Coordinates of C-alpha atoms in Angstrom, one line a residue:
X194 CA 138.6 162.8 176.3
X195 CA 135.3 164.4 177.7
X196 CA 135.6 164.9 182.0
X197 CA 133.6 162.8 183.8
X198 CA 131.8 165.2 186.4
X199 CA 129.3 164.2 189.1
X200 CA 125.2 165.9 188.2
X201 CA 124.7 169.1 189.2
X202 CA 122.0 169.0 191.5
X203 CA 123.7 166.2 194.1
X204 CA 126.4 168.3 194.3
X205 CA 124.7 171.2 195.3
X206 CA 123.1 169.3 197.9
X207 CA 126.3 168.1 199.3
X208 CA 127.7 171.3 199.4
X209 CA 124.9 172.7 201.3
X210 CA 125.0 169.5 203.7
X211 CA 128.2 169.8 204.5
X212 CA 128.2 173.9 205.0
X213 CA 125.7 173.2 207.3
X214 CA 125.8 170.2 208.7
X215 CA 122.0 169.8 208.2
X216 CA 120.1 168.0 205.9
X217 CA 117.4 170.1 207.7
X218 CA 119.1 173.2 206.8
X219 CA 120.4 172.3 203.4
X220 CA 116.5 171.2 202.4
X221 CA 115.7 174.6 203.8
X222 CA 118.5 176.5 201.6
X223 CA 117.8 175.4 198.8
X224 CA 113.4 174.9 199.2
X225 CA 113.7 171.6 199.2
X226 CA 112.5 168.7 201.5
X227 CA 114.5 166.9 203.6
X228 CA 114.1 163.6 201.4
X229 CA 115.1 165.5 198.9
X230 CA 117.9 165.9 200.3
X231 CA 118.6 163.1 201.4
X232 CA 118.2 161.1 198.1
X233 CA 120.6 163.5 196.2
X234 CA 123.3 162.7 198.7
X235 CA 122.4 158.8 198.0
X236 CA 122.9 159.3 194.8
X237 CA 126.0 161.2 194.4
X238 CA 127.5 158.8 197.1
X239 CA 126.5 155.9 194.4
X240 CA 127.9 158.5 191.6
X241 CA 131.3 158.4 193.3
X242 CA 131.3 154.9 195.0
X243 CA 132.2 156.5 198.0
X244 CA 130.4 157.4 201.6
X245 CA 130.6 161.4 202.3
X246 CA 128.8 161.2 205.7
X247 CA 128.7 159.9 208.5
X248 CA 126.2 160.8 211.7
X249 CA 128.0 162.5 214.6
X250 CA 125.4 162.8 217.3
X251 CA 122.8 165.7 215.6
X252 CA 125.3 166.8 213.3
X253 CA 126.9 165.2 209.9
X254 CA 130.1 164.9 209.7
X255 CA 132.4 164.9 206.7
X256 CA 134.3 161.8 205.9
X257 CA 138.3 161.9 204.3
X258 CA 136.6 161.1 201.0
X259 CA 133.7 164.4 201.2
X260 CA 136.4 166.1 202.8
X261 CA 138.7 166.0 200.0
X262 CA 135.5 166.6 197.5
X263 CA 134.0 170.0 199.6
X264 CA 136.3 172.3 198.7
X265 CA 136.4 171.8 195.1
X266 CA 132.7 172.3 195.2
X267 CA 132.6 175.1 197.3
X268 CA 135.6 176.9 195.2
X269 CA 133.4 176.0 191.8
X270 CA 130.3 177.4 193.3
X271 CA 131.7 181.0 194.3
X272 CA 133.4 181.1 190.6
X273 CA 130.0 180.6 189.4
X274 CA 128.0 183.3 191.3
X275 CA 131.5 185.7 190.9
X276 CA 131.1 185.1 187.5
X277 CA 127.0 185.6 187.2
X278 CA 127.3 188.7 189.2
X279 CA 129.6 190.3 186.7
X280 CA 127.8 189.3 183.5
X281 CA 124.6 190.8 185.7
X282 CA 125.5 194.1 186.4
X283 CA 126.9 197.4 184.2
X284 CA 130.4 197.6 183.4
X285 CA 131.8 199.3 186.7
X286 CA 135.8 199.6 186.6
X287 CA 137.3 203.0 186.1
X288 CA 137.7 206.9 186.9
X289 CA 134.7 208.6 188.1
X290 CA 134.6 212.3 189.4
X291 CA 131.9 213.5 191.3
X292 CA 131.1 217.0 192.0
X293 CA 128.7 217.5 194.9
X294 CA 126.8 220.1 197.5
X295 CA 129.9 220.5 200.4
X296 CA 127.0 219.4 203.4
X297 CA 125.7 216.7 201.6
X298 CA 129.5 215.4 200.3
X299 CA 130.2 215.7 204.1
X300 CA 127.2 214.6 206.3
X301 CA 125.5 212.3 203.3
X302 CA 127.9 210.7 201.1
X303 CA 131.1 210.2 202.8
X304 CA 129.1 208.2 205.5
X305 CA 128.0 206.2 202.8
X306 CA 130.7 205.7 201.1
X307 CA 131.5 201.9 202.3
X308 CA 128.5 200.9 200.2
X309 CA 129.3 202.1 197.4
X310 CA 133.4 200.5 197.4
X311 CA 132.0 197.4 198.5
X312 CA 129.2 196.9 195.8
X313 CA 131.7 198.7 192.9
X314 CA 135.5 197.9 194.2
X315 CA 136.6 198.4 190.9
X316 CA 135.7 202.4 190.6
X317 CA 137.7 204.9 192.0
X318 CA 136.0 207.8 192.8
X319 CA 137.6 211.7 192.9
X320 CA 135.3 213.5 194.8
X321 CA 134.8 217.8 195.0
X322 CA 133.0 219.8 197.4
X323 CA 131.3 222.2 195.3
X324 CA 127.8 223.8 194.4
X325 CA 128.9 225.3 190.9
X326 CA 126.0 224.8 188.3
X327 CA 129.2 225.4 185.5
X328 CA 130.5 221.8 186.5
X329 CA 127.8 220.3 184.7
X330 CA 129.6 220.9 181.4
X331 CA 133.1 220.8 182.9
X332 CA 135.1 218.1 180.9
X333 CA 136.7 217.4 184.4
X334 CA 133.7 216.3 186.3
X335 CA 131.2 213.2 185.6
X336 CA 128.1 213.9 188.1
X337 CA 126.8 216.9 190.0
X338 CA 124.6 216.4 193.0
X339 CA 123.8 220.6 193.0
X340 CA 121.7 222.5 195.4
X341 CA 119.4 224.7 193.8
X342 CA 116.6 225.4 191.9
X343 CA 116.8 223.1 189.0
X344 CA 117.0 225.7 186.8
X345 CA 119.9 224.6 184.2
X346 CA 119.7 223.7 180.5
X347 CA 121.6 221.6 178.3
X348 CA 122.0 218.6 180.4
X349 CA 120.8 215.7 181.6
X350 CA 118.8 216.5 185.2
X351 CA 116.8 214.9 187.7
X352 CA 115.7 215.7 191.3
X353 CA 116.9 214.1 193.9
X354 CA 115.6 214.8 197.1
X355 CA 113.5 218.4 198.7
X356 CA 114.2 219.0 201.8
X357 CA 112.7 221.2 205.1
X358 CA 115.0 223.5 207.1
X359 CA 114.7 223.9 211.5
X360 CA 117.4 225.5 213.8
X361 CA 119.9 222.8 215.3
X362 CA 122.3 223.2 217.9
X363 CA 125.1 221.6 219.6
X364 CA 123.5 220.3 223.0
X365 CA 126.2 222.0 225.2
X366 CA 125.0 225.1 223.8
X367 CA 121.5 224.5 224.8
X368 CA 122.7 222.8 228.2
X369 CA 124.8 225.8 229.0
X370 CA 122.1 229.2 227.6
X371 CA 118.5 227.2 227.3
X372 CA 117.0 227.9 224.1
X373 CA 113.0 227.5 225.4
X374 CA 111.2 230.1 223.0
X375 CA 112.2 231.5 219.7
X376 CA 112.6 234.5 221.3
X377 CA 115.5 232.9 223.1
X378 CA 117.4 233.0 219.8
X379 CA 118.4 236.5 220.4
X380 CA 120.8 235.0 223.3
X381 CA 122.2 233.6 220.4
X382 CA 124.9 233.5 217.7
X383 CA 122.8 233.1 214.3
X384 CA 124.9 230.8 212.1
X385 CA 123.8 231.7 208.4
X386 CA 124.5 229.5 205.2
X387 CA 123.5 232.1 202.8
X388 CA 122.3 235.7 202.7
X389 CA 119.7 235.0 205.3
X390 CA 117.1 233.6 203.1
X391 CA 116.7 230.4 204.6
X392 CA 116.7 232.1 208.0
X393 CA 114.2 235.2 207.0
X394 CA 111.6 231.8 205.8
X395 CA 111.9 230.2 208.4
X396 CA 111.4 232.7 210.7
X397 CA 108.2 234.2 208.9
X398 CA 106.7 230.8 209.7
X399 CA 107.6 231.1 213.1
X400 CA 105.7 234.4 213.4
X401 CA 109.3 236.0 214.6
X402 CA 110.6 238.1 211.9
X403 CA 110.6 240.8 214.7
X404 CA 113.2 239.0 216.7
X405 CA 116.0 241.0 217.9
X406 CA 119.2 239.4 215.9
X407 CA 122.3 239.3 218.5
X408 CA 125.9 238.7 216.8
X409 CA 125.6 236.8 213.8
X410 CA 128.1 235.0 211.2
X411 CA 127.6 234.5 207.5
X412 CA 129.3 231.1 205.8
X413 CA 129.9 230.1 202.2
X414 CA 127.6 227.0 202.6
X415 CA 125.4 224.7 204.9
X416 CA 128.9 222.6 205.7
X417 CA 130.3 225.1 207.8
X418 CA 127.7 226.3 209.3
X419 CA 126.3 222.8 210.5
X420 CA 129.8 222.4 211.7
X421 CA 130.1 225.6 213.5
X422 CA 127.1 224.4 215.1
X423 CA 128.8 221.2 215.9
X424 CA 131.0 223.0 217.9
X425 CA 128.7 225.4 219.7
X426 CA 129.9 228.3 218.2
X427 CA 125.9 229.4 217.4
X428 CA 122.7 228.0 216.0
X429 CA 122.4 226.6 212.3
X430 CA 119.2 225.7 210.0
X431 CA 119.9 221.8 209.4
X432 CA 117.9 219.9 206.9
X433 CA 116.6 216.5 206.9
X434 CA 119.0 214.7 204.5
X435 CA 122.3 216.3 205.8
X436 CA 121.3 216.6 209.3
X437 CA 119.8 213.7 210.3
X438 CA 122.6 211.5 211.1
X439 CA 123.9 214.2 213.3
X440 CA 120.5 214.6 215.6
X441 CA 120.4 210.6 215.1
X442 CA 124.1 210.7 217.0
X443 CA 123.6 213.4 219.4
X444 CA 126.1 215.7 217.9
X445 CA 122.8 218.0 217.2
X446 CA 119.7 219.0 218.6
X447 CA 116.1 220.8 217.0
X448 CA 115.0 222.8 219.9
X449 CA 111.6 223.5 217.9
X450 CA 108.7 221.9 216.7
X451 CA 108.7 223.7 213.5
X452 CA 110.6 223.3 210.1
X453 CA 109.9 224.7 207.0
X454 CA 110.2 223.3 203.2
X455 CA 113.5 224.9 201.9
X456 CA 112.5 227.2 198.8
X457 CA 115.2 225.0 196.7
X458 CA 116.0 221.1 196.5
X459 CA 118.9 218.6 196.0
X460 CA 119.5 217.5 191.9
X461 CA 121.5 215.3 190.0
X462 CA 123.3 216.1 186.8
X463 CA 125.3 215.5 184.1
X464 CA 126.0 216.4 180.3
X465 CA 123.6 214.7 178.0
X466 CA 126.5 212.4 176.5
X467 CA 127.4 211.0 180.0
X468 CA 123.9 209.6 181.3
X469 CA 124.1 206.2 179.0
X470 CA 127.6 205.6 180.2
X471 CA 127.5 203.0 182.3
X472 CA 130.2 203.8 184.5
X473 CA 128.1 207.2 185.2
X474 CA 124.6 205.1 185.1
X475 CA 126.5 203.2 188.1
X476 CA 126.4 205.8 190.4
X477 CA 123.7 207.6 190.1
X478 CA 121.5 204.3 190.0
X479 CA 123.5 203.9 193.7
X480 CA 122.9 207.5 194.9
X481 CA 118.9 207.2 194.3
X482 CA 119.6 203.7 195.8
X483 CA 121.1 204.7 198.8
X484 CA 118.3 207.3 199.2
X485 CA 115.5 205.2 198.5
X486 CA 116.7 202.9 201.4
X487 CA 115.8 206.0 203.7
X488 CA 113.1 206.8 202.2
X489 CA 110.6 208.1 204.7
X490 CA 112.6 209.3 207.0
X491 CA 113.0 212.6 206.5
X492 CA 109.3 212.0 207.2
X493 CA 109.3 211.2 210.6
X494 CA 109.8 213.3 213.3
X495 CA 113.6 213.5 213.9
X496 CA 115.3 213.4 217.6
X497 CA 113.8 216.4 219.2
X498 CA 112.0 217.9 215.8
X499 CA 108.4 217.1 215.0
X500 CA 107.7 218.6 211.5
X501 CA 104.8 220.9 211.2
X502 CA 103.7 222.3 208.1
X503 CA 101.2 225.4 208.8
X504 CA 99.6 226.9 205.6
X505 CA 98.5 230.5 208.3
X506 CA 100.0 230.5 211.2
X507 CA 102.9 228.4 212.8
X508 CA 102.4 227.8 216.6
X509 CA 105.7 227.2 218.4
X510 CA 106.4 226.5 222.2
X511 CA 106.8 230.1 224.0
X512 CA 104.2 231.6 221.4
X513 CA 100.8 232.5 221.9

């Protein structure tokens, strides 16, 4: 025996009706008019021989009968667009391992990490701080998210996001031994993420490779030197991606107006035979997602850093 069920329509105009309590707001839901509306209700109330409504003062107000009806609705409804979203989007249940840049795992991703759980409950991520080029091809790891120069063959690769480099500092640093002019740096611990590269670049824009270096430490990446400067242990080079939400909470400052495009840039990659799955295709469509969303940012001058590019010579406060 077929079921007998009330039209479609009406019943999403109840629902709506009685969610808010509104014909007004219902019409406006679901781009309606209010007569709209209004007739739908009519009719499902002549459908079901049975009054839904009633008027209390502004509001409507459920009767026993559209009280027993709502949920029903309501429960059908979420099954519905539950079930639409999951015939929408890739296949995203499973193991995924992710291999990515320590800083940007730490000050990027992490911090991000609600979005991606809430959007894909069903994947569990295993994630490793790392900037080896060899996981690529690991059979261990899924993605890479590598700091570099691009330069790697035999995979699928893409860039994600350049980047420009400025000294950062903890504020009690800077409240307790000023940093004014570049040549206050000397006063300074010199927090280094490489072999003083990024330093020696940044530097030569600031017309100061003559500075006098005081004590200095040397760190196996960006993470631990950002977080040395964290701590006030000495001054780092920060970037715009991995930095920005710790100038943006105060945990850091720029002292300068000057930061310089770093020589090498954030990619994405994987072997050739894991970019079409779609567990993989998941996840990186987030990540460039997730940056897109900021997009512009790095921009726009960031809490006490104005970006100047100079193409002779790089003016900064203290230098004539």
């Amino acid at each position: 025996m077929p079921r007998r069920l009330p039209p479609l329509n009406p019943l999403r105009a109840f629902e709506a009706t009685a969610r808010h309590g509104s014909l007004t707001k219902a019409a406006a839901e679901l781009h309606v008019t209010h007569g709209a509306i209004s007739h739908q209700i009519k009719a499902l109330e002549a459908s079901l021989k049975v009054r839904l409504f009633e008027r209390a003062g502004q509001r409507l107000k459920l009767t026993s009968q559209g009280a027993e009806l709502l949920p029903a609705v309501s429960n059908a409804f979420e099954g519905i667009a539950a079930a639409t979203a999951r015939m929408t989007r890739p296949t995203s249940s499973g193991a995924l391992t992710v291999s990515c840049v320590p800083a940007l795992l730490s000050f990027w991703l992490i911090p991000r990490l609600g979005s991606f759980t809430a959007q894909y409950p069903g994947i569990r991520l295993t994630l490793n701080a790392s900037n080896n080029p060899g996981n690529i091809h690991s059979a261990d790891v899924d993605v890479c998210l590598l700091y570099g120069d691009g330069n790697w063959s035999d995979c699928w690769l893409k860039l994600w996001s350049r980047l420009e480099l400025f000294p950062v500092a903890s504020p009690t640093l800077i409240n307790n031994k000023a940093i004014r002019t570049v040549r206050d740096l000397a006063d300074h611990v010199m927090l280094h993420a490489d072999d003083g590269r990024e330093w020696h670049t940044w530097l030569t824009a600031a017309d100061a490779l003559d500075l006098a270096r005081g004590p200095q430490h040397l760190m196996s990446d960006a993470r631990l030197s950002v977080e040395a400067a964290v701590h006030g242990h000495g001054v780092a080079l920060g970037d715009t991606v991995t930095a920005s939400g710790l100038l943006a909470k105060g945990q850091l400052v720029s002292p300068f107006n000057l930061s310089v495009p770093a020589v090498d840039a954030f990619y994405v990659a994987c072997r050739n035979d894991l970019k079409s799955a779609p567990i993989v295709k998941v996840f990186i469509d987030w990540i460039y997602a997730e940056k897109e969303e900021t997009a512009g940012l790095s921009d726009l001058p960031l809490p006490g850093q104005k970006s100047i590019r100079k193409r002779k010579r790089a003016t900064v406060p203290g230098l004539a």
